[in-house]
Tab-separated table of C-alpha atoms in Angstrom:
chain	number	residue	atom	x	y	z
A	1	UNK	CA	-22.749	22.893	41.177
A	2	UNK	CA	-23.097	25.817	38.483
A	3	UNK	CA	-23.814	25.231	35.067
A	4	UNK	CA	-20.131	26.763	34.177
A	5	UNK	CA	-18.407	24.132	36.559
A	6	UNK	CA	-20.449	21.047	34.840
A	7	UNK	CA	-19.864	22.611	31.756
A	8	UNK	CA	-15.301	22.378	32.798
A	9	UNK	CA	-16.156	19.290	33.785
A	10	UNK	CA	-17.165	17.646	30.707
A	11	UNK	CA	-14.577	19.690	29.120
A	12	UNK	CA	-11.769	17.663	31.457
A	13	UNK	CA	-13.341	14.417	30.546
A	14	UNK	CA	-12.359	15.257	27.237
A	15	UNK	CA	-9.533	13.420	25.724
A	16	UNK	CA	-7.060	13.011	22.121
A	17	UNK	CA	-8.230	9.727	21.200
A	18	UNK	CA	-5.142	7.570	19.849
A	19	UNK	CA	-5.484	3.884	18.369
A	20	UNK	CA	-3.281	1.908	20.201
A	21	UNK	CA	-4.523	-1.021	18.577
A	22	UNK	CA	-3.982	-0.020	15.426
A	23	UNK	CA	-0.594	0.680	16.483
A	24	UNK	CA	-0.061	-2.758	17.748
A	25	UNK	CA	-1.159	-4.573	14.551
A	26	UNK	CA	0.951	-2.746	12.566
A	27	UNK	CA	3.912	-3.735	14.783
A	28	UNK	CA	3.054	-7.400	15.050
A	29	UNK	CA	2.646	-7.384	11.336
A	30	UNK	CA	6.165	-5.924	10.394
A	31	UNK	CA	7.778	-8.012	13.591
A	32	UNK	CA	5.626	-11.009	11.530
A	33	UNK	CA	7.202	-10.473	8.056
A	34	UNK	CA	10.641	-10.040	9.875
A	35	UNK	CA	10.510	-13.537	11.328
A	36	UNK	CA	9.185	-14.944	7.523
A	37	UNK	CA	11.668	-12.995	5.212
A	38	UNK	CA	14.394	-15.039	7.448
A	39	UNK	CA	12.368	-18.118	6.914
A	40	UNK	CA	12.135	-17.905	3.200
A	41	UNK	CA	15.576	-16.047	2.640
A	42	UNK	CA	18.018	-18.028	4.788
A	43	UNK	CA	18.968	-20.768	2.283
A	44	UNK	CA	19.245	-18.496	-0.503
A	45	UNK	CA	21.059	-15.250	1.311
A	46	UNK	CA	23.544	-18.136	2.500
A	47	UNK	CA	23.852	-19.639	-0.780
A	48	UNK	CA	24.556	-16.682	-3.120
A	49	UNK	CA	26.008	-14.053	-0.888
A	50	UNK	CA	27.286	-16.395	2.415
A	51	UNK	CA	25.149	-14.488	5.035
A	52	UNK	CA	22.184	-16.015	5.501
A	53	UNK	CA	20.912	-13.196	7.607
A	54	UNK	CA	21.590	-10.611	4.656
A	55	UNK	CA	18.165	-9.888	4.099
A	56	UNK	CA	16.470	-10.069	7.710
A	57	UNK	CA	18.906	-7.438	8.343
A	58	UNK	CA	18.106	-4.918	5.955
A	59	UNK	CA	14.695	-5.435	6.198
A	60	UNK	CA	15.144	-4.971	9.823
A	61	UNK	CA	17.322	-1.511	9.249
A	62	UNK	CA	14.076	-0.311	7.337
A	63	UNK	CA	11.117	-1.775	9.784
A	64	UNK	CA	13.683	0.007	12.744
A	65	UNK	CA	13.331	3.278	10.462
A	66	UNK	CA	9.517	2.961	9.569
A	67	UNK	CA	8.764	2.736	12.993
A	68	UNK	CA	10.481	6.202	14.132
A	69	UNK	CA	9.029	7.388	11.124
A	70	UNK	CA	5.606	6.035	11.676
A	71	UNK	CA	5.514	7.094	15.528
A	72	UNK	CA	7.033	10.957	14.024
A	73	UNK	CA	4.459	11.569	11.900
A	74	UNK	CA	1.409	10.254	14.037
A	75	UNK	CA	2.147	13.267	16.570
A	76	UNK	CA	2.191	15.575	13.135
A	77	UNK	CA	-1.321	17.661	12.479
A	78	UNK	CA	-2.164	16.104	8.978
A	79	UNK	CA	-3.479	19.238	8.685
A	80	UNK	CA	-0.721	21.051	8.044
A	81	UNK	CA	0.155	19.206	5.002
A	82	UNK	CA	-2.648	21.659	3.236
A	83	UNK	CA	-1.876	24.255	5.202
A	84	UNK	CA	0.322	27.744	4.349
A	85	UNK	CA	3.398	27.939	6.111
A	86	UNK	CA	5.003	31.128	6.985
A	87	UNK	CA	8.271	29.436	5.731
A	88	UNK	CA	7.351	28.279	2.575
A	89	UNK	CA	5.600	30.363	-0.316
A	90	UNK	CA	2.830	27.465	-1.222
A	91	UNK	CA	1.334	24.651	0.888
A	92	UNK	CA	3.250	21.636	1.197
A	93	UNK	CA	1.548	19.193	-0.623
A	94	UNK	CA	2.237	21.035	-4.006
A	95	UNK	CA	5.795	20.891	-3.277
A	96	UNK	CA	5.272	17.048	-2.364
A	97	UNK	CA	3.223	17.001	-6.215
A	98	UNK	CA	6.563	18.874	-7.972
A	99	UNK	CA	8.835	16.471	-6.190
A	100	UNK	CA	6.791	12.922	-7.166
A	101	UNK	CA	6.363	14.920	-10.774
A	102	UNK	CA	10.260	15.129	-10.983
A	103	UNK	CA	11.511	12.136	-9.260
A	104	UNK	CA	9.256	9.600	-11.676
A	105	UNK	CA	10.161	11.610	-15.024
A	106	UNK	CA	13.922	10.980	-13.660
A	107	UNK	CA	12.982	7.595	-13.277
A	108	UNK	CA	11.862	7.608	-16.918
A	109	UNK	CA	15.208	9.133	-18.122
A	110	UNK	CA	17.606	8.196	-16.055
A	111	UNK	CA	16.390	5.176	-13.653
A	112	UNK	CA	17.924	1.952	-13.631
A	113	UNK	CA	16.838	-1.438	-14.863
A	114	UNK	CA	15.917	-4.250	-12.847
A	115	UNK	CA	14.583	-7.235	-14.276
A	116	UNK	CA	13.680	-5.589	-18.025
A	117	UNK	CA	12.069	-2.683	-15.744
A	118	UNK	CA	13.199	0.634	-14.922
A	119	UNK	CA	11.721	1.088	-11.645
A	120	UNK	CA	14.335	2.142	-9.655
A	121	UNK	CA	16.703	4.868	-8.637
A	122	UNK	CA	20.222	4.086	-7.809
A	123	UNK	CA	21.582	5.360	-4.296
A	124	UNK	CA	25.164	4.288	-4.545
A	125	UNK	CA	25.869	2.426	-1.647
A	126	UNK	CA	23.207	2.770	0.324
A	127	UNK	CA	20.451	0.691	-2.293
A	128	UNK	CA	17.796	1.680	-4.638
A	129	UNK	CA	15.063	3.732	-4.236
A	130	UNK	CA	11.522	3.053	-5.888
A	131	UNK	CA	10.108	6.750	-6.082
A	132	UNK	CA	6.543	5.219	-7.625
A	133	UNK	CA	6.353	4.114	-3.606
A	134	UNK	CA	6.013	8.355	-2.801
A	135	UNK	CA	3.712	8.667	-5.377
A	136	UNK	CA	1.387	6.826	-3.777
A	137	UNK	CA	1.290	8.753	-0.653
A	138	UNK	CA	1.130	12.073	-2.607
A	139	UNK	CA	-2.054	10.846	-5.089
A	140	UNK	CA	-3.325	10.126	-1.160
A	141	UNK	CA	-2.769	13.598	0.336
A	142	UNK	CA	-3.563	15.448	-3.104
A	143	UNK	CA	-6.593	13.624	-4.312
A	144	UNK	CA	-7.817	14.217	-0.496
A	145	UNK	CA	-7.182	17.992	-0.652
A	146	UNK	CA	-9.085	18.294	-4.049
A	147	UNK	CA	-12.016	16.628	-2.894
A	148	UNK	CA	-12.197	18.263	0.523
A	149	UNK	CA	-11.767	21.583	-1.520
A	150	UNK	CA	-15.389	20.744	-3.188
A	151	UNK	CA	-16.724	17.346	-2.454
A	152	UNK	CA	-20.146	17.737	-4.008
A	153	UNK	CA	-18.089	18.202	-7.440
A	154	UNK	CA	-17.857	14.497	-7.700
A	155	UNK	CA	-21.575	14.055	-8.165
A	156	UNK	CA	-20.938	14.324	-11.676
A	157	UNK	CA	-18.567	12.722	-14.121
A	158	UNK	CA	-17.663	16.321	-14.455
A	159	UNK	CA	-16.081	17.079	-11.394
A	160	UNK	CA	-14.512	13.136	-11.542
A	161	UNK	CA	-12.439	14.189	-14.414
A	162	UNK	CA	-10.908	17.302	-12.958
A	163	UNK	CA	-9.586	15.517	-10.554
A	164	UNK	CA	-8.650	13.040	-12.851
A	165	UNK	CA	-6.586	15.477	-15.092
A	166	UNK	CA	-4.863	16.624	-12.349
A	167	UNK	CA	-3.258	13.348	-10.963
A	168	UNK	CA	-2.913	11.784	-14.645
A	169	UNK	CA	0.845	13.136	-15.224
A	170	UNK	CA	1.784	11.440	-12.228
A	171	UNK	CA	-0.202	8.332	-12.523
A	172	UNK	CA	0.679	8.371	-16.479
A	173	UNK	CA	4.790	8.579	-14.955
A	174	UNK	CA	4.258	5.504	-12.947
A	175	UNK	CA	2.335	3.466	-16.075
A	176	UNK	CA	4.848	4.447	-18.178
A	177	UNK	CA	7.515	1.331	-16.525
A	178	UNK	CA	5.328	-0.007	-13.644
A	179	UNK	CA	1.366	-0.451	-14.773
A	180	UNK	CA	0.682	-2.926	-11.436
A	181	UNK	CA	1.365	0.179	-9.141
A	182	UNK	CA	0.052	2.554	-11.074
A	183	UNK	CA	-2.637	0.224	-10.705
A	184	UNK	CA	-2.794	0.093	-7.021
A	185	UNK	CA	-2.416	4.038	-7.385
A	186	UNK	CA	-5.264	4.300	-9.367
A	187	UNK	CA	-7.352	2.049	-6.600
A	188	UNK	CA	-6.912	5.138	-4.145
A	189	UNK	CA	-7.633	7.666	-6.134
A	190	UNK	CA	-10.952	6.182	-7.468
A	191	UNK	CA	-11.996	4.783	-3.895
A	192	UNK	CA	-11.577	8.533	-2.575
A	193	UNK	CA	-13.807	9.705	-4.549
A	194	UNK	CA	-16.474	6.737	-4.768
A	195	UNK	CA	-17.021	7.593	-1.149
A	196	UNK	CA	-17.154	10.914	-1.617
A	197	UNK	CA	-19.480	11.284	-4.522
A	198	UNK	CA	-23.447	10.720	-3.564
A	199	UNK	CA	-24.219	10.024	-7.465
A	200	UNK	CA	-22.459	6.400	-8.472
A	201	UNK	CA	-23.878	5.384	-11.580
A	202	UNK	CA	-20.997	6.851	-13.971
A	203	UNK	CA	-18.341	5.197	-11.970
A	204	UNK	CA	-19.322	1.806	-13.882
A	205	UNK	CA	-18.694	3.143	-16.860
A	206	UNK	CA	-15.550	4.100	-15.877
A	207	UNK	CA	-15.121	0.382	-14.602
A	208	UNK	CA	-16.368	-0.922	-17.912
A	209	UNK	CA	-13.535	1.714	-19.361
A	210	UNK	CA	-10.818	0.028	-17.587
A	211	UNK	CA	-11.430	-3.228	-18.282
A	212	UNK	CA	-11.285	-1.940	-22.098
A	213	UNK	CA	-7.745	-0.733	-21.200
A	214	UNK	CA	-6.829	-3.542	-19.730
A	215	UNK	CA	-7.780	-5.499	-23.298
A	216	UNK	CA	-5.943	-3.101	-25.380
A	217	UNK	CA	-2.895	-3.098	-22.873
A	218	UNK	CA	-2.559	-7.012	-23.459
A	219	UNK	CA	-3.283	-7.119	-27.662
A	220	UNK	CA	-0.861	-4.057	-27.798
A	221	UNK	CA	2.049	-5.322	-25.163
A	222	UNK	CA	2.834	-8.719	-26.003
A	223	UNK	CA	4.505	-9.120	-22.540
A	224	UNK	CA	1.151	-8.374	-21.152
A	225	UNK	CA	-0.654	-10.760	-23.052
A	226	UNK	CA	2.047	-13.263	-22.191
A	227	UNK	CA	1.036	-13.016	-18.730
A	228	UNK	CA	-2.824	-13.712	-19.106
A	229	UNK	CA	-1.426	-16.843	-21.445
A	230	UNK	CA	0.497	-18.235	-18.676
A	231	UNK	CA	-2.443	-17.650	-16.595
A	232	UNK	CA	-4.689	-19.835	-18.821
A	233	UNK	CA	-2.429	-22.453	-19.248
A	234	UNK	CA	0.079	-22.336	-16.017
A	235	UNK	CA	0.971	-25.755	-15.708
A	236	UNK	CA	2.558	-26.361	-19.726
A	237	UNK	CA	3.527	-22.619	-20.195
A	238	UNK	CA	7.083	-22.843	-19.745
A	239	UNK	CA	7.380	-19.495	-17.719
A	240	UNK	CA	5.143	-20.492	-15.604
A	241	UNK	CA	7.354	-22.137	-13.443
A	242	UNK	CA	7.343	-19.642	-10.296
A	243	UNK	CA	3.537	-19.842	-9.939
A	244	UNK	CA	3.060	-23.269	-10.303
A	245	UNK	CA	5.559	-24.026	-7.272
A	246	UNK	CA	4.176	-21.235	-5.441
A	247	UNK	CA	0.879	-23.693	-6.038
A	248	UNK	CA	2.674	-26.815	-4.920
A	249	UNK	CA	3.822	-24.958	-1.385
A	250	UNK	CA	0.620	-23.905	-0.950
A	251	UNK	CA	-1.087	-27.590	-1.492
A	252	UNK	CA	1.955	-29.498	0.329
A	253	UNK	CA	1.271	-27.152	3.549
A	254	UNK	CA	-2.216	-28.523	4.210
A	255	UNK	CA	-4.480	-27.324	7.014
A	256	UNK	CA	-1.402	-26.742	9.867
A	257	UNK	CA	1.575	-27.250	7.588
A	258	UNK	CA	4.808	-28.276	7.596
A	259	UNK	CA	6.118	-25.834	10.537
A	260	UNK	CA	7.839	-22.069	10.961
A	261	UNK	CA	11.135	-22.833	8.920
A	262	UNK	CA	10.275	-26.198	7.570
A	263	UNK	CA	9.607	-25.570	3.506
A	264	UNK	CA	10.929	-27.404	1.064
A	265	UNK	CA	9.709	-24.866	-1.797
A	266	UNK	CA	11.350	-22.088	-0.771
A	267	UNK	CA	14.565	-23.978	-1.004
A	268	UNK	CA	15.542	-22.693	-4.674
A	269	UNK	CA	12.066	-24.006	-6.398
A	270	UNK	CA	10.308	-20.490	-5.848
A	271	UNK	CA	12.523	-17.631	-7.178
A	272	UNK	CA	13.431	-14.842	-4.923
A	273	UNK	CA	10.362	-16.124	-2.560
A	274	UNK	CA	10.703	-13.447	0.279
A	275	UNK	CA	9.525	-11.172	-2.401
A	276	UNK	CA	5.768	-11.421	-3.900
A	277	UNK	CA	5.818	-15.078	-3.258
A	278	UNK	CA	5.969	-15.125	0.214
A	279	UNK	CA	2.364	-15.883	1.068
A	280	UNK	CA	2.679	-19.221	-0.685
A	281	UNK	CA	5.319	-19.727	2.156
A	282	UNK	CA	3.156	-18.639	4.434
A	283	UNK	CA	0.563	-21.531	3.573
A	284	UNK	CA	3.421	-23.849	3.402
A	285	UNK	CA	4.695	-23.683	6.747
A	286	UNK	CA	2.087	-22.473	8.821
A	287	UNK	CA	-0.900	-24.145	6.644
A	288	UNK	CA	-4.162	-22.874	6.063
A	289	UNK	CA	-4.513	-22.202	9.350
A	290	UNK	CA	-2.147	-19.601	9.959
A	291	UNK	CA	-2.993	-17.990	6.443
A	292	UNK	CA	-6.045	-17.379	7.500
A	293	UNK	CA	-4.873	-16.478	10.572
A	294	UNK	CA	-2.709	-13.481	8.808
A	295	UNK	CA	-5.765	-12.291	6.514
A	296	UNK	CA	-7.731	-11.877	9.435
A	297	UNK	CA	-5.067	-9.717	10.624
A	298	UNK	CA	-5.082	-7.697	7.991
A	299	UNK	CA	-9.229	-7.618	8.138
A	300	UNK	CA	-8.810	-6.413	12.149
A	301	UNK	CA	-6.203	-3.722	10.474
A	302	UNK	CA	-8.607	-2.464	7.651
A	303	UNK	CA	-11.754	-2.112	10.511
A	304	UNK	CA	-9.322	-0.260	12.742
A	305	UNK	CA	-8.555	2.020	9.876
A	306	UNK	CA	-12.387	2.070	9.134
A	307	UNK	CA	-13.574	3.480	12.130
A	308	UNK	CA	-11.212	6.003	11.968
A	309	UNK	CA	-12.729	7.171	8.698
A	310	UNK	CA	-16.344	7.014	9.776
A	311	UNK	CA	-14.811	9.518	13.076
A	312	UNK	CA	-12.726	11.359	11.844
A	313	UNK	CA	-13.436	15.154	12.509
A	314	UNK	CA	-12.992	16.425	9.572
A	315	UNK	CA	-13.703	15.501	5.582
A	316	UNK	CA	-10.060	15.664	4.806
A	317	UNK	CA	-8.663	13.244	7.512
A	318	UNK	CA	-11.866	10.774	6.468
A	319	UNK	CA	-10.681	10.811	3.104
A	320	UNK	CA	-6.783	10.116	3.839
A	321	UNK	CA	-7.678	6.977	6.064
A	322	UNK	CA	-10.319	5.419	3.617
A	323	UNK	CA	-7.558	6.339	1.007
A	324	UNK	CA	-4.748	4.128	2.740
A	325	UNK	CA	-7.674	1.155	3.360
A	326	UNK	CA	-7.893	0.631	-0.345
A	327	UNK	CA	-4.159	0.707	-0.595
A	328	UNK	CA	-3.627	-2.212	2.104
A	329	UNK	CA	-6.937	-3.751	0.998
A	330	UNK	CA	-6.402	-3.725	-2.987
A	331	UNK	CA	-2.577	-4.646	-2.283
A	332	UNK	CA	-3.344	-7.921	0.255
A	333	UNK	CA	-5.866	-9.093	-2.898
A	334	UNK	CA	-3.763	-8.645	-5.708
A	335	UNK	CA	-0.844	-10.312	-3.974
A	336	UNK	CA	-2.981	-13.182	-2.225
A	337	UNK	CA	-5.014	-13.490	-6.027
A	338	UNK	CA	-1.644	-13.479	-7.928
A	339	UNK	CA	-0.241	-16.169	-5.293
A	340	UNK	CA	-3.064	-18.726	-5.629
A	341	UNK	CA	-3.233	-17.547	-9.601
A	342	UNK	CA	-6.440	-16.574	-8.965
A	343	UNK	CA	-5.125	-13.983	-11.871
A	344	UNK	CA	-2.270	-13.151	-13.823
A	345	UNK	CA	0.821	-12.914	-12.742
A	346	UNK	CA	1.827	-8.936	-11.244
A	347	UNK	CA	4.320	-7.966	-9.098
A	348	UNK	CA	2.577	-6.476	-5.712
A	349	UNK	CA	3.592	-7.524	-2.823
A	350	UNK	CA	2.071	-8.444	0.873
A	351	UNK	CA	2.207	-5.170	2.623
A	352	UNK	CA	4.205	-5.564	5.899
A	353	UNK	CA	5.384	-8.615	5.264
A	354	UNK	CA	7.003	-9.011	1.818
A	355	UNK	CA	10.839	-8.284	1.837
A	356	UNK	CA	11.109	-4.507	0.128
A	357	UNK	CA	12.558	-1.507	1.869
A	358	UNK	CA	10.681	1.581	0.057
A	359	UNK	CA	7.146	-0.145	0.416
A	360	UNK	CA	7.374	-0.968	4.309
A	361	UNK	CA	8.636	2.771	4.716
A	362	UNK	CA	5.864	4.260	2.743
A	363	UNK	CA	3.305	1.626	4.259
A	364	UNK	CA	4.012	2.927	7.745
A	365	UNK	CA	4.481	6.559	6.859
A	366	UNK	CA	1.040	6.412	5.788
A	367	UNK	CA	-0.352	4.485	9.000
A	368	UNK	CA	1.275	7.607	11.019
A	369	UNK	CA	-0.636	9.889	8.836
A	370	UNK	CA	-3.734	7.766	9.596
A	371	UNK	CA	-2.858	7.531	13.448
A	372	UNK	CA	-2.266	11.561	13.214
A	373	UNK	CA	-5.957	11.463	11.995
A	374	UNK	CA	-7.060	9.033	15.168
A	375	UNK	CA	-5.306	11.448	17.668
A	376	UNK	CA	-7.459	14.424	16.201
A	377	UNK	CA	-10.451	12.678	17.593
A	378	UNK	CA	-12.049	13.293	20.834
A	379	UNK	CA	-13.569	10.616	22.971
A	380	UNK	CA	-14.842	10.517	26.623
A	381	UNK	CA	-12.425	9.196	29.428
């Protein structure tokens, strides 16, 4: 055989690597939450609006949609979301910045108030839309394209703060009504550049920073502060009510708990439950047992996403998979902490699994992006 025909042959051994088993927990996580929003959500949806599959279904509607929309964009070149077009004067991800830019300063004007928060933009009959859910996938892409652009930058605190300056309007948009996921947003940026930066000392005093931020943030905004008091004191605080019987599902559940459908808590004692709460469900029903058994799903999801990183063929892709890893990963602690009031109270909830249509969609858009990323690697047949 001649060098040139061994030299084909290992060519056709090559092959587009794709993670099917990433692919497979995301699906059996979202097919999970579907079958615990109806769980937690029956009595209520049946009580208040006489359907007690009102909120399976929509939630359903949107998993049905994230899917196509997941599966789409996985066979999409992340690539080309940096790239120049020949239909479009500038690369799409500035056009992606403009439109977060504009639909969060709407949001600030015009949005509409749920709850005492304006979070929300009103889509007539079809729902509301949380743009601050975009924004996350934008600081993603963009903070990803200014690193790859010069990665050696973020060696000092220097070349930190550019990129810094550049993303604050947008992360300042999303503080302005909705400081938990501008929180979260905040996460991704910073762990982008942690692991891109080979000098690490300034990033504690950055930490050191926030934590003064977070002290002025609760002596200035009394709400705030209210928060860490019910935290201290959950149990005589009167509005600490929803915690404290997310506390009692949890303990009643015990190490196997009470079985799939079988809460009591969920029955009007825990407020809107298929919503933040719904992990305290989880440890009712299914016990300790199966809420470990869901965080170690969630572990198996973050090392899939991990070795994607670490092979990724290129900086950029790297960057956009460890990106959405601390989203999941900073998002399943909050929520989880919150739950078991491990801290103060914040509304995050359990990606995949927590009723809310914008964050599955945006969750599984940005698995597709990472999956796009897997399917740019080559492995050996």
């Amino acid at each position: 055989m001649t060098r040139d025909e061994m030299e084909q042959g290992k060519k056709l051994k090559k092959r587009r690597y794709y993670d099917y088993t990433l692919l497979f927990l995301v699906l059996f996580l979202v097919c999970f939450g579907l079958v615990m929003v109806y769980s937690v959500s029956y009595y209520n949806a049946n009580k208040y609006y006489n359907d007690p599959t009102l909120f399976l279904r929509k939630q359903a509607i949107f998993a049905a949609v994230g899917t196509v929309v997941m599966l789409t964009i996985s066979k999409i070149d992340y690539r080309i979301y940096v790239s120049r077009l020949p239909f479009l004067p500038v690369k799409p991800i500035f056009l992606l910045y403009l439109m977060c830019f504009g639909l969060q300063l709407y949001l600030v004007l015009f949005g509409a108030s749920t709850g005492g928060s304006q979070r929300w933009i009103e889509l007539g009959s079809m729902g509301k839309f949380q743009p601050s859910e975009i924004t996350k996938i934008c600081v993603l892409l963009f903070t990803s394209y200014l690193v790859k652009l010069a990665p050696r930058r973020l060696d000092s605190i220097r070349g930190f703060f550019r990129i810094l300056l550049i993303m604050a309007p947008l992360i300042g948009l999303v503080a302005w009504e909705n400081f938990s996921t501008a929180l979260v947003t905040g996460v991704i940026l910073v762990s982008i550049c942690f692991v891109s930066s080979r000098k690490k000392g300034y990033y504690l005093w950055g930490l050191l920073a926030l934590v003064a931020v977070f002290a002025l943030l609760i002596i200035f905004f009394p709400y705030r502060g209210e928060r860490f008091d019910i935290w201290m004191d959950i149990e005589n605080h009167p509005k600490g009510y929803q915690i404290l019987q997310g506390l009692y599902a949890i303990a009643s559940g015990g190490l196997f708990g009470k079985g799939l459908g079988q809460g009591i808590q969920k029955l009007g004692y825990i407020p809107e439950a298929h919503n933040d709460m719904i992990f305290s469900v989880i440890c009712e029903e299914l016990g300790m047992v199966g809420a470990f058994a869901v965080l170690f799903l969630f572990v198996l999801l973050l090392w899939r996403i991990f070795l994607i990183a670490i092979n990724a063929q290129e900086l950029y892709g790297s960057l956009i998979a460890t990106g959405v890893m601390a989203h999941i990963a900073v998002q399943v602690l909050i929520n989880v902490a919150v739950v078991t009031n491990t801290i103060p109270s914040t509304g995050i909830p359990l990606p995949f699994i927590s009723y809310g249509g914008s964050s599955l969609l945006v969750l599984m858009a940005e698995l597709g992006i990472v999956l796009s990323v897997s399917n740019r690697i080559e492995g050996e047949r």
